[in-house]
Amino acid sequence: MSYKTCFIILLAGLFSLIIISPAMGQFWDFPPLPPPEQYGNLLINRVSEKHNVKPVTFSHWMHRVKYTCRVCHFELEFNFRVNTTEITEKANRAGKYCGAGGCHDGKVSFGHENKEDCGKCHNGDISYGKERFSRLSRLPKARMGNGVDWARAIERKMINPVNYLTIKLSEGIAFDKELLLQAEWFNIPPAVFPHRDHIRWLDCNNCHPDIFNIKKKGTHFRVTDMIEGRFCGVCHRNVAFPLNDCKRCHPAMRY
Amino acid sequence: MRSVLTIIFVFSLLFYTLTLGQGWKDEFDDICSRTDIAMSMTVEELRSLIDRCDRLKIIIEGLPDGTQRKIYLKRLQMCRGLFVYVLKLKGEE
């Protein structure tokens, strides 16, 4: 084999690598993924340590089996960004936030009455409750995140999370349009956004207009924007299935 | 006759005040329960909801409880923001 042939083969190989790598998701600097039982767990420490109390561990997978995102992030007014909601013991005891009726009110679930219950939240342990994670083993599998396909789980009625506490949804037909989002790079197939899978969990105003706004219709948002926690990354960075799972959004991607 | 009218007026005012105590919550629930069907509403329905949000905002701003006021104002803002968003979307269509 001549040097020229070898050089051409090497060049072709390098070119292929450049083309294929983004499609394999290896091009992006995604945040490291924790173990499945920790994925979506948060440490809430807005004022806890300032008051000499351990931070609160909040587990999304424990709660989303029972309640949709809408309940907490619309009705109970928890912000998407951690440590920005002004949760206090006083507010909780007054029936707001975690202490809302139907939640940690001391009747449906433990509240603030018994001191021995404090450690169930204020433990500062990101892996708290992992021994109960095996209960999710019956649910449809996913490659990443919690290892659970939550969209299929709710679609197949394997879970039936409560969708409202006080603001019952109307009986009309909800918006379920599917959007095709063209990728900037020629070698990346388009992303498919299904409204239907999202409205099973969220309220329309969770995304519109704060995250996705008509005034910026046609805005190009990139994977880098999402990695920084904007647009889809508000949820899909560390709570909903992770950005690393490219095929979930780009189903035509081959790898 | 005058005293009877006065009594009726006072009781009416009292009744109105008492019902207003929780009436705003029913109004809030009614407005914000329609967010999921906003896309299927007409422009007039959306404008009506936005007006109702603006009127309700004044009532909520007058609430004494700081946390409750803050939470409901934010939630109302989210509902109103969605209705305005959908109204603009329909305008562009």
mmCIF file of C-alpha atoms in Angstrom:
data_model
loop_
_atom_site.group_PDB
_atom_site.id
_atom_site.type_symbol
_atom_site.label_atom_id
_atom_site.label_comp_id
_atom_site.label_asym_id
_atom_site.label_seq_id
_atom_site.Cartn_x
_atom_site.Cartn_y
_atom_site.Cartn_z
ATOM 1 C CA MET A 1 0.000 0.000 0.000
ATOM 2 C CA SER A 2 1.462 3.364 -0.983
ATOM 3 C CA TYR A 3 1.959 6.309 1.385
ATOM 4 C CA LYS A 4 -0.660 8.237 -0.553
ATOM 5 C CA THR A 5 -3.273 5.517 0.017
ATOM 6 C CA CYS A 6 -2.425 5.335 3.726
ATOM 7 C CA PHE A 7 -2.692 9.103 4.026
ATOM 8 C CA ILE A 8 -6.107 9.110 2.317
ATOM 9 C CA ILE A 9 -7.368 6.333 4.598
ATOM 10 C CA LEU A 10 -6.108 8.204 7.672
ATOM 11 C CA LEU A 11 -7.723 11.416 6.512
ATOM 12 C CA ALA A 12 -10.996 9.613 5.820
ATOM 13 C CA GLY A 13 -10.869 8.078 9.293
ATOM 14 C CA LEU A 14 -10.279 11.435 10.953
ATOM 15 C CA PHE A 15 -13.069 13.030 8.934
ATOM 16 C CA SER A 16 -15.456 10.219 9.899
ATOM 17 C CA LEU A 17 -14.578 10.712 13.538
ATOM 18 C CA ILE A 18 -15.398 14.388 13.314
ATOM 19 C CA ILE A 19 -18.726 13.590 11.646
ATOM 20 C CA ILE A 20 -19.703 10.704 13.911
ATOM 21 C CA SER A 21 -18.564 11.975 17.320
ATOM 22 C CA PRO A 22 -21.267 14.623 17.800
ATOM 23 C CA ALA A 23 -23.851 12.076 16.707
ATOM 24 C CA MET A 24 -22.580 9.783 19.440
ATOM 25 C CA GLY A 25 -22.932 12.563 22.000
ATOM 26 C CA GLN A 26 -19.264 12.454 22.820
ATOM 27 C CA PHE A 27 -18.610 15.959 21.629
ATOM 28 C CA TRP A 28 -20.430 17.717 24.466
ATOM 29 C CA ASP A 29 -19.250 18.349 27.982
ATOM 30 C CA PHE A 30 -22.267 16.898 29.788
ATOM 31 C CA PRO A 31 -22.305 16.989 33.586
ATOM 32 C CA PRO A 32 -21.338 13.627 35.127
ATOM 33 C CA LEU A 33 -24.274 11.319 35.778
ATOM 34 C CA PRO A 34 -24.844 10.134 39.340
ATOM 35 C CA PRO A 35 -26.074 6.589 40.085
ATOM 36 C CA PRO A 36 -29.748 6.011 39.107
ATOM 37 C CA GLU A 37 -30.994 6.150 42.709
ATOM 38 C CA GLN A 38 -29.402 9.583 43.137
ATOM 39 C CA TYR A 39 -30.425 11.074 39.808
ATOM 40 C CA GLY A 40 -32.829 13.951 40.381
ATOM 41 C CA ASN A 41 -31.984 14.195 44.089
ATOM 42 C CA LEU A 42 -31.309 17.694 45.328
ATOM 43 C CA LEU A 43 -29.794 19.248 48.421
ATOM 44 C CA ILE A 44 -31.825 22.270 49.444
ATOM 45 C CA ASN A 45 -29.677 24.564 51.518
ATOM 46 C CA ARG A 46 -31.012 28.079 51.095
ATOM 47 C CA VAL A 47 -30.957 28.847 54.827
ATOM 48 C CA SER A 48 -30.618 25.440 56.545
ATOM 49 C CA GLU A 49 -26.934 25.582 57.462
ATOM 50 C CA LYS A 50 -27.235 29.240 58.383
ATOM 51 C CA HIS A 51 -29.640 28.052 61.066
ATOM 52 C CA ASN A 52 -27.355 25.168 62.105
ATOM 53 C CA VAL A 53 -29.568 22.544 60.481
ATOM 54 C CA LYS A 54 -28.505 19.978 57.893
ATOM 55 C CA PRO A 55 -29.583 20.659 54.308
ATOM 56 C CA VAL A 56 -32.792 19.055 53.069
ATOM 57 C CA THR A 57 -32.518 16.102 50.696
ATOM 58 C CA PHE A 58 -35.293 16.134 48.143
ATOM 59 C CA SER A 59 -35.794 13.098 45.923
ATOM 60 C CA HIS A 60 -37.674 13.679 42.666
ATOM 61 C CA TRP A 61 -38.151 9.969 41.926
ATOM 62 C CA MET A 62 -39.800 9.397 45.309
ATOM 63 C CA HIS A 63 -42.269 12.198 44.715
ATOM 64 C CA ARG A 64 -43.066 11.840 41.015
ATOM 65 C CA VAL A 65 -44.502 8.383 41.580
ATOM 66 C CA LYS A 66 -47.250 10.101 43.570
ATOM 67 C CA TYR A 67 -47.492 13.632 42.150
ATOM 68 C CA THR A 68 -46.935 15.185 38.763
ATOM 69 C CA CYS A 69 -44.499 18.061 38.275
ATOM 70 C CA ARG A 70 -47.501 20.360 37.893
ATOM 71 C CA VAL A 71 -48.577 19.927 41.502
ATOM 72 C CA CYS A 72 -45.323 21.209 42.959
ATOM 73 C CA HIS A 73 -44.118 23.526 40.235
ATOM 74 C CA PHE A 74 -47.436 25.209 39.549
ATOM 75 C CA GLU A 75 -49.886 24.737 42.411
ATOM 76 C CA LEU A 76 -47.385 24.800 45.247
ATOM 77 C CA GLU A 77 -45.187 27.377 43.529
ATOM 78 C CA PHE A 78 -41.809 25.665 43.898
ATOM 79 C CA ASN A 79 -39.328 27.308 41.535
ATOM 80 C CA PHE A 80 -37.446 25.102 39.076
ATOM 81 C CA ARG A 81 -34.103 26.424 40.260
ATOM 82 C CA VAL A 82 -33.007 24.916 43.572
ATOM 83 C CA ASN A 83 -32.507 27.259 46.555
ATOM 84 C CA THR A 84 -34.614 30.032 45.055
ATOM 85 C CA THR A 85 -37.950 29.122 46.667
ATOM 86 C CA GLU A 86 -38.402 30.756 50.061
ATOM 87 C CA ILE A 87 -39.302 27.602 51.936
ATOM 88 C CA THR A 88 -39.237 28.030 55.697
ATOM 89 C CA GLU A 89 -40.482 25.944 58.603
ATOM 90 C CA LYS A 90 -42.982 28.687 59.355
ATOM 91 C CA ALA A 91 -44.360 28.615 55.799
ATOM 92 C CA ASN A 92 -44.544 24.813 55.887
ATOM 93 C CA ARG A 93 -46.387 24.831 59.214
ATOM 94 C CA ALA A 94 -48.784 27.397 57.728
ATOM 95 C CA GLY A 95 -49.721 24.922 54.993
ATOM 96 C CA LYS A 96 -47.537 26.335 52.236
ATOM 97 C CA TYR A 97 -44.924 24.531 50.108
ATOM 98 C CA CYS A 98 -44.038 21.115 51.597
ATOM 99 C CA GLY A 99 -46.655 21.546 54.308
ATOM 100 C CA ALA A 100 -49.536 21.997 51.879
ATOM 101 C CA GLY A 101 -52.698 19.994 52.507
ATOM 102 C CA GLY A 102 -52.291 16.579 50.948
ATOM 103 C CA CYS A 103 -48.522 16.553 51.445
ATOM 104 C CA HIS A 104 -46.362 16.890 54.554
ATOM 105 C CA ASP A 105 -49.220 18.141 56.685
ATOM 106 C CA GLY A 106 -48.873 15.525 59.419
ATOM 107 C CA LYS A 107 -51.976 13.697 58.096
ATOM 108 C CA VAL A 108 -51.174 12.424 54.589
ATOM 109 C CA SER A 109 -47.451 12.308 55.339
ATOM 110 C CA PHE A 110 -45.176 13.292 58.219
ATOM 111 C CA GLY A 111 -45.124 16.970 59.063
ATOM 112 C CA HIS A 112 -43.292 19.157 61.537
ATOM 113 C CA GLU A 113 -44.995 17.875 64.692
ATOM 114 C CA ASN A 114 -42.480 15.232 65.793
ATOM 115 C CA LYS A 115 -38.808 16.053 66.196
ATOM 116 C CA GLU A 116 -37.791 12.547 65.177
ATOM 117 C CA ASP A 117 -39.165 13.252 61.686
ATOM 118 C CA CYS A 118 -36.782 16.178 61.087
ATOM 119 C CA GLY A 119 -34.017 13.859 59.910
ATOM 120 C CA LYS A 120 -36.212 12.420 57.158
ATOM 121 C CA CYS A 121 -35.604 15.651 55.275
ATOM 122 C CA HIS A 122 -32.807 17.507 57.064
ATOM 123 C CA ASN A 123 -30.133 14.804 56.697
ATOM 124 C CA GLY A 124 -27.771 16.323 54.119
ATOM 125 C CA ASP A 125 -27.431 12.879 52.474
ATOM 126 C CA ILE A 126 -27.914 12.997 48.681
ATOM 127 C CA SER A 127 -28.441 9.227 48.592
ATOM 128 C CA TYR A 128 -31.061 9.178 51.360
ATOM 129 C CA GLY A 129 -33.833 6.680 50.644
ATOM 130 C CA LYS A 130 -31.858 4.598 48.151
ATOM 131 C CA GLU A 131 -33.027 1.382 49.802
ATOM 132 C CA ARG A 132 -36.520 2.118 48.471
ATOM 133 C CA PHE A 133 -35.332 2.597 44.893
ATOM 134 C CA SER A 134 -35.840 -1.071 44.059
ATOM 135 C CA ARG A 135 -39.617 -0.431 44.151
ATOM 136 C CA LEU A 136 -39.210 1.191 40.725
ATOM 137 C CA SER A 137 -37.831 -1.985 39.151
ATOM 138 C CA ARG A 138 -41.253 -2.940 37.741
ATOM 139 C CA LEU A 139 -41.441 0.288 35.675
ATOM 140 C CA PRO A 140 -40.362 0.562 32.016
ATOM 141 C CA LYS A 141 -36.612 0.852 31.660
ATOM 142 C CA ALA A 142 -34.563 3.752 30.330
ATOM 143 C CA ARG A 143 -30.866 3.841 29.532
ATOM 144 C CA MET A 144 -29.952 6.763 31.720
ATOM 145 C CA GLY A 145 -31.134 9.028 34.523
ATOM 146 C CA ASN A 146 -33.138 7.005 37.021
ATOM 147 C CA GLY A 147 -33.159 4.121 34.563
ATOM 148 C CA VAL A 148 -36.940 4.546 34.429
ATOM 149 C CA ASP A 149 -38.907 5.622 31.366
ATOM 150 C CA TRP A 150 -41.327 7.871 33.235
ATOM 151 C CA ALA A 151 -43.160 8.887 30.049
ATOM 152 C CA ARG A 152 -44.029 5.254 29.235
ATOM 153 C CA ALA A 153 -44.816 4.507 32.879
ATOM 154 C CA ILE A 154 -47.533 7.151 33.024
ATOM 155 C CA GLU A 155 -48.762 6.418 29.487
ATOM 156 C CA ARG A 156 -49.284 2.748 30.356
ATOM 157 C CA LYS A 157 -50.900 3.729 33.664
ATOM 158 C CA MET A 158 -48.301 1.813 35.653
ATOM 159 C CA ILE A 159 -48.163 4.882 37.854
ATOM 160 C CA ASN A 160 -51.039 7.247 38.479
ATOM 161 C CA PRO A 161 -49.581 10.387 40.052
ATOM 162 C CA VAL A 162 -51.995 12.986 41.370
ATOM 163 C CA ASN A 163 -52.247 15.849 38.877
ATOM 164 C CA TYR A 164 -53.815 18.496 41.082
ATOM 165 C CA LEU A 165 -54.422 19.404 44.694
ATOM 166 C CA THR A 166 -56.896 22.278 44.425
ATOM 167 C CA ILE A 167 -56.808 23.522 40.832
ATOM 168 C CA LYS A 168 -58.571 20.762 38.939
ATOM 169 C CA LEU A 169 -57.865 20.685 35.233
ATOM 170 C CA SER A 170 -60.714 21.461 32.894
ATOM 171 C CA GLU A 171 -62.344 18.751 30.783
ATOM 172 C CA GLY A 172 -61.366 20.232 27.429
ATOM 173 C CA ILE A 173 -58.895 18.839 24.915
ATOM 174 C CA ALA A 174 -55.370 19.748 25.857
ATOM 175 C CA PHE A 175 -52.799 20.835 23.284
ATOM 176 C CA ASP A 176 -50.843 17.796 22.053
ATOM 177 C CA LYS A 177 -48.974 19.002 18.979
ATOM 178 C CA GLU A 178 -45.676 17.296 18.120
ATOM 179 C CA LEU A 179 -42.858 19.623 16.985
ATOM 180 C CA LEU A 180 -39.944 18.771 14.721
ATOM 181 C CA LEU A 181 -36.877 20.813 15.680
ATOM 182 C CA GLN A 182 -34.142 20.967 13.038
ATOM 183 C CA ALA A 183 -30.588 20.597 14.344
ATOM 184 C CA GLU A 184 -27.935 23.108 13.364
ATOM 185 C CA TRP A 185 -25.456 20.452 12.312
ATOM 186 C CA PHE A 186 -26.150 18.617 9.058
ATOM 187 C CA ASN A 187 -25.234 15.216 10.484
ATOM 188 C CA ILE A 188 -27.675 15.407 13.408
ATOM 189 C CA PRO A 189 -31.250 14.252 12.735
ATOM 190 C CA PRO A 190 -34.019 16.564 13.981
ATOM 191 C CA ALA A 191 -35.310 16.467 17.552
ATOM 192 C CA VAL A 192 -38.938 15.527 18.156
ATOM 193 C CA PHE A 193 -40.771 17.422 20.876
ATOM 194 C CA PRO A 194 -44.041 15.754 21.969
ATOM 195 C CA HIS A 195 -46.366 18.133 23.835
ATOM 196 C CA ARG A 196 -48.477 15.152 24.889
ATOM 197 C CA ASP A 197 -45.725 13.514 26.978
ATOM 198 C CA HIS A 198 -44.983 16.816 28.640
ATOM 199 C CA ILE A 199 -48.519 17.899 29.509
ATOM 200 C CA ARG A 200 -49.056 14.616 31.329
ATOM 201 C CA TRP A 201 -46.581 15.954 33.869
ATOM 202 C CA LEU A 202 -46.539 19.745 33.523
ATOM 203 C CA ASP A 203 -48.858 22.699 33.191
ATOM 204 C CA CYS A 204 -48.563 24.815 30.051
ATOM 205 C CA ASN A 205 -47.416 27.804 32.063
ATOM 206 C CA ASN A 206 -44.466 25.857 33.465
ATOM 207 C CA CYS A 207 -42.762 26.409 30.092
ATOM 208 C CA HIS A 208 -44.693 29.251 28.475
ATOM 209 C CA PRO A 209 -43.712 32.035 28.347
ATOM 210 C CA ASP A 210 -40.893 32.021 30.899
ATOM 211 C CA ILE A 211 -38.754 29.319 29.290
ATOM 212 C CA PHE A 212 -40.066 29.237 25.703
ATOM 213 C CA ASN A 213 -41.387 32.618 24.593
ATOM 214 C CA ILE A 214 -43.193 33.563 21.383
ATOM 215 C CA LYS A 215 -41.357 36.858 21.176
ATOM 216 C CA LYS A 216 -38.320 34.775 20.431
ATOM 217 C CA LYS A 217 -40.061 32.417 18.004
ATOM 218 C CA GLY A 218 -37.525 30.620 15.909
ATOM 219 C CA THR A 219 -34.815 31.146 18.499
ATOM 220 C CA HIS A 220 -31.970 28.732 18.063
ATOM 221 C CA PHE A 221 -31.157 27.016 21.282
ATOM 222 C CA ARG A 222 -28.175 24.757 21.376
ATOM 223 C CA VAL A 223 -27.061 21.817 23.447
ATOM 224 C CA THR A 224 -24.615 24.165 25.175
ATOM 225 C CA ASP A 225 -27.570 26.312 26.305
ATOM 226 C CA MET A 226 -29.236 23.230 27.757
ATOM 227 C CA ILE A 227 -26.069 22.063 29.507
ATOM 228 C CA GLU A 228 -26.027 25.467 31.195
ATOM 229 C CA GLY A 229 -29.549 24.820 32.460
ATOM 230 C CA ARG A 230 -31.565 26.883 29.970
ATOM 231 C CA PHE A 231 -34.487 25.867 27.724
ATOM 232 C CA CYS A 232 -34.893 22.065 27.806
ATOM 233 C CA GLY A 233 -31.992 21.946 30.252
ATOM 234 C CA VAL A 234 -34.166 23.464 32.976
ATOM 235 C CA CYS A 235 -35.523 19.953 33.495
ATOM 236 C CA HIS A 236 -33.416 17.664 31.347
ATOM 237 C CA ARG A 237 -30.104 18.613 32.895
ATOM 238 C CA ASN A 238 -30.585 16.773 36.168
ATOM 239 C CA VAL A 239 -34.218 15.794 36.835
ATOM 240 C CA ALA A 240 -35.978 14.514 33.700
ATOM 241 C CA PHE A 241 -34.054 12.093 31.454
ATOM 242 C CA PRO A 242 -30.561 13.515 30.926
ATOM 243 C CA LEU A 243 -29.222 15.314 27.865
ATOM 244 C CA ASN A 244 -26.671 12.499 27.446
ATOM 245 C CA ASP A 245 -29.520 10.277 26.196
ATOM 246 C CA CYS A 246 -29.508 11.799 22.718
ATOM 247 C CA LYS A 247 -31.831 9.247 21.112
ATOM 248 C CA ARG A 248 -34.708 10.183 23.423
ATOM 249 C CA CYS A 249 -35.040 13.499 21.594
ATOM 250 C CA HIS A 250 -33.259 12.639 18.322
ATOM 251 C CA PRO A 251 -34.848 9.224 17.625
ATOM 252 C CA ALA A 252 -33.257 8.900 14.178
ATOM 253 C CA MET A 253 -29.767 9.136 15.641
ATOM 254 C CA ARG A 254 -27.789 5.995 14.894
ATOM 255 C CA TYR A 255 -25.693 4.675 17.756
ATOM 256 C CA MET B 1 -88.696 52.126 56.669
ATOM 257 C CA ARG B 2 -85.343 53.863 56.756
ATOM 258 C CA SER B 3 -84.083 51.588 59.548
ATOM 259 C CA VAL B 4 -85.216 48.495 57.631
ATOM 260 C CA LEU B 5 -83.303 49.634 54.577
ATOM 261 C CA THR B 6 -80.258 50.349 56.720
ATOM 262 C CA ILE B 7 -80.406 46.868 58.265
ATOM 263 C CA ILE B 8 -80.733 45.267 54.833
ATOM 264 C CA PHE B 9 -77.808 47.317 53.560
ATOM 265 C CA VAL B 10 -75.594 46.370 56.541
ATOM 266 C CA PHE B 11 -76.398 42.670 56.215
ATOM 267 C CA SER B 12 -75.767 42.773 52.476
ATOM 268 C CA LEU B 13 -72.412 44.413 53.089
ATOM 269 C CA LEU B 14 -71.555 41.834 55.741
ATOM 270 C CA PHE B 15 -72.587 38.962 53.496
ATOM 271 C CA TYR B 16 -70.554 40.385 50.608
ATOM 272 C CA THR B 17 -67.486 40.811 52.824
ATOM 273 C CA LEU B 18 -67.741 37.281 54.226
ATOM 274 C CA THR B 19 -68.136 35.651 50.829
ATOM 275 C CA LEU B 20 -65.371 37.791 49.401
ATOM 276 C CA GLY B 21 -63.086 36.208 52.037
ATOM 277 C CA GLN B 22 -62.913 32.958 50.098
ATOM 278 C CA GLY B 23 -64.549 33.984 46.850
ATOM 279 C CA TRP B 24 -61.245 35.135 45.384
ATOM 280 C CA LYS B 25 -59.847 31.605 45.774
ATOM 281 C CA ASP B 26 -62.718 30.152 43.788
ATOM 282 C CA GLU B 27 -62.108 32.785 41.137
ATOM 283 C CA PHE B 28 -58.393 31.938 41.119
ATOM 284 C CA ASP B 29 -59.094 28.201 40.761
ATOM 285 C CA ASP B 30 -61.568 28.859 37.969
ATOM 286 C CA ILE B 31 -59.124 31.038 36.023
ATOM 287 C CA CYS B 32 -56.054 28.866 36.463
ATOM 288 C CA SER B 33 -57.856 25.585 35.791
ATOM 289 C CA ARG B 34 -58.119 26.647 32.142
ATOM 290 C CA THR B 35 -54.415 26.852 31.358
ATOM 291 C CA ASP B 36 -54.344 23.414 29.736
ATOM 292 C CA ILE B 37 -57.031 24.331 27.195
ATOM 293 C CA ALA B 38 -55.732 27.816 26.478
ATOM 294 C CA MET B 39 -54.775 26.860 22.928
ATOM 295 C CA SER B 40 -58.361 25.889 22.099
ATOM 296 C CA MET B 41 -59.862 29.166 23.376
ATOM 297 C CA THR B 42 -61.003 32.069 21.275
ATOM 298 C CA VAL B 43 -59.326 35.465 21.380
ATOM 299 C CA GLU B 44 -62.329 36.883 23.275
ATOM 300 C CA GLU B 45 -62.150 34.144 25.904
ATOM 301 C CA LEU B 46 -58.447 34.753 26.400
ATOM 302 C CA ARG B 47 -58.957 38.517 26.736
ATOM 303 C CA SER B 48 -61.721 37.899 29.253
ATOM 304 C CA LEU B 49 -59.434 35.666 31.313
ATOM 305 C CA ILE B 50 -56.651 38.243 31.206
ATOM 306 C CA ASP B 51 -59.083 40.906 32.453
ATOM 307 C CA ARG B 52 -60.192 38.596 35.254
ATOM 308 C CA CYS B 53 -56.537 38.054 36.186
ATOM 309 C CA ASP B 54 -55.985 41.810 36.396
ATOM 310 C CA ARG B 55 -59.024 42.289 38.632
ATOM 311 C CA LEU B 56 -58.065 39.368 40.843
ATOM 312 C CA LYS B 57 -54.524 40.680 41.194
ATOM 313 C CA ILE B 58 -55.858 43.784 42.935
ATOM 314 C CA ILE B 59 -57.758 41.651 45.427
ATOM 315 C CA ILE B 60 -54.789 39.373 46.156
ATOM 316 C CA GLU B 61 -52.489 42.358 46.631
ATOM 317 C CA GLY B 62 -54.796 43.453 49.433
ATOM 318 C CA LEU B 63 -54.406 40.196 51.368
ATOM 319 C CA PRO B 64 -52.839 40.512 54.828
ATOM 320 C CA ASP B 65 -50.775 37.285 54.802
ATOM 321 C CA GLY B 66 -47.355 37.905 53.222
ATOM 322 C CA THR B 67 -46.535 34.354 52.139
ATOM 323 C CA GLN B 68 -49.997 33.611 50.814
ATOM 324 C CA ARG B 69 -50.066 36.887 48.925
ATOM 325 C CA LYS B 70 -46.667 36.246 47.381
ATOM 326 C CA ILE B 71 -47.499 32.689 46.323
ATOM 327 C CA TYR B 72 -50.864 33.502 44.792
ATOM 328 C CA LEU B 73 -49.541 36.582 43.015
ATOM 329 C CA LYS B 74 -46.805 34.504 41.438
ATOM 330 C CA ARG B 75 -49.213 31.759 40.426
ATOM 331 C CA LEU B 76 -51.634 34.295 38.982
ATOM 332 C CA GLN B 77 -48.775 35.864 37.074
ATOM 333 C CA MET B 78 -47.926 32.452 35.591
ATOM 334 C CA CYS B 79 -51.532 31.903 34.504
ATOM 335 C CA ARG B 80 -51.857 35.399 33.059
ATOM 336 C CA GLY B 81 -48.491 35.072 31.332
ATOM 337 C CA LEU B 82 -49.665 31.917 29.575
ATOM 338 C CA PHE B 83 -52.936 33.489 28.413
ATOM 339 C CA VAL B 84 -51.056 36.528 27.052
ATOM 340 C CA TYR B 85 -48.584 34.186 25.347
ATOM 341 C CA VAL B 86 -51.341 32.199 23.655
ATOM 342 C CA LEU B 87 -53.169 35.406 22.685
ATOM 343 C CA LYS B 88 -50.027 36.674 20.959
ATOM 344 C CA LEU B 89 -49.558 33.299 19.294
ATOM 345 C CA LYS B 90 -53.072 33.481 17.873
ATOM 346 C CA GLY B 91 -52.421 37.041 16.780
ATOM 347 C CA GLU B 92 -49.365 35.966 14.794
ATOM 348 C CA GLU B 93 -51.290 33.144 13.192
#
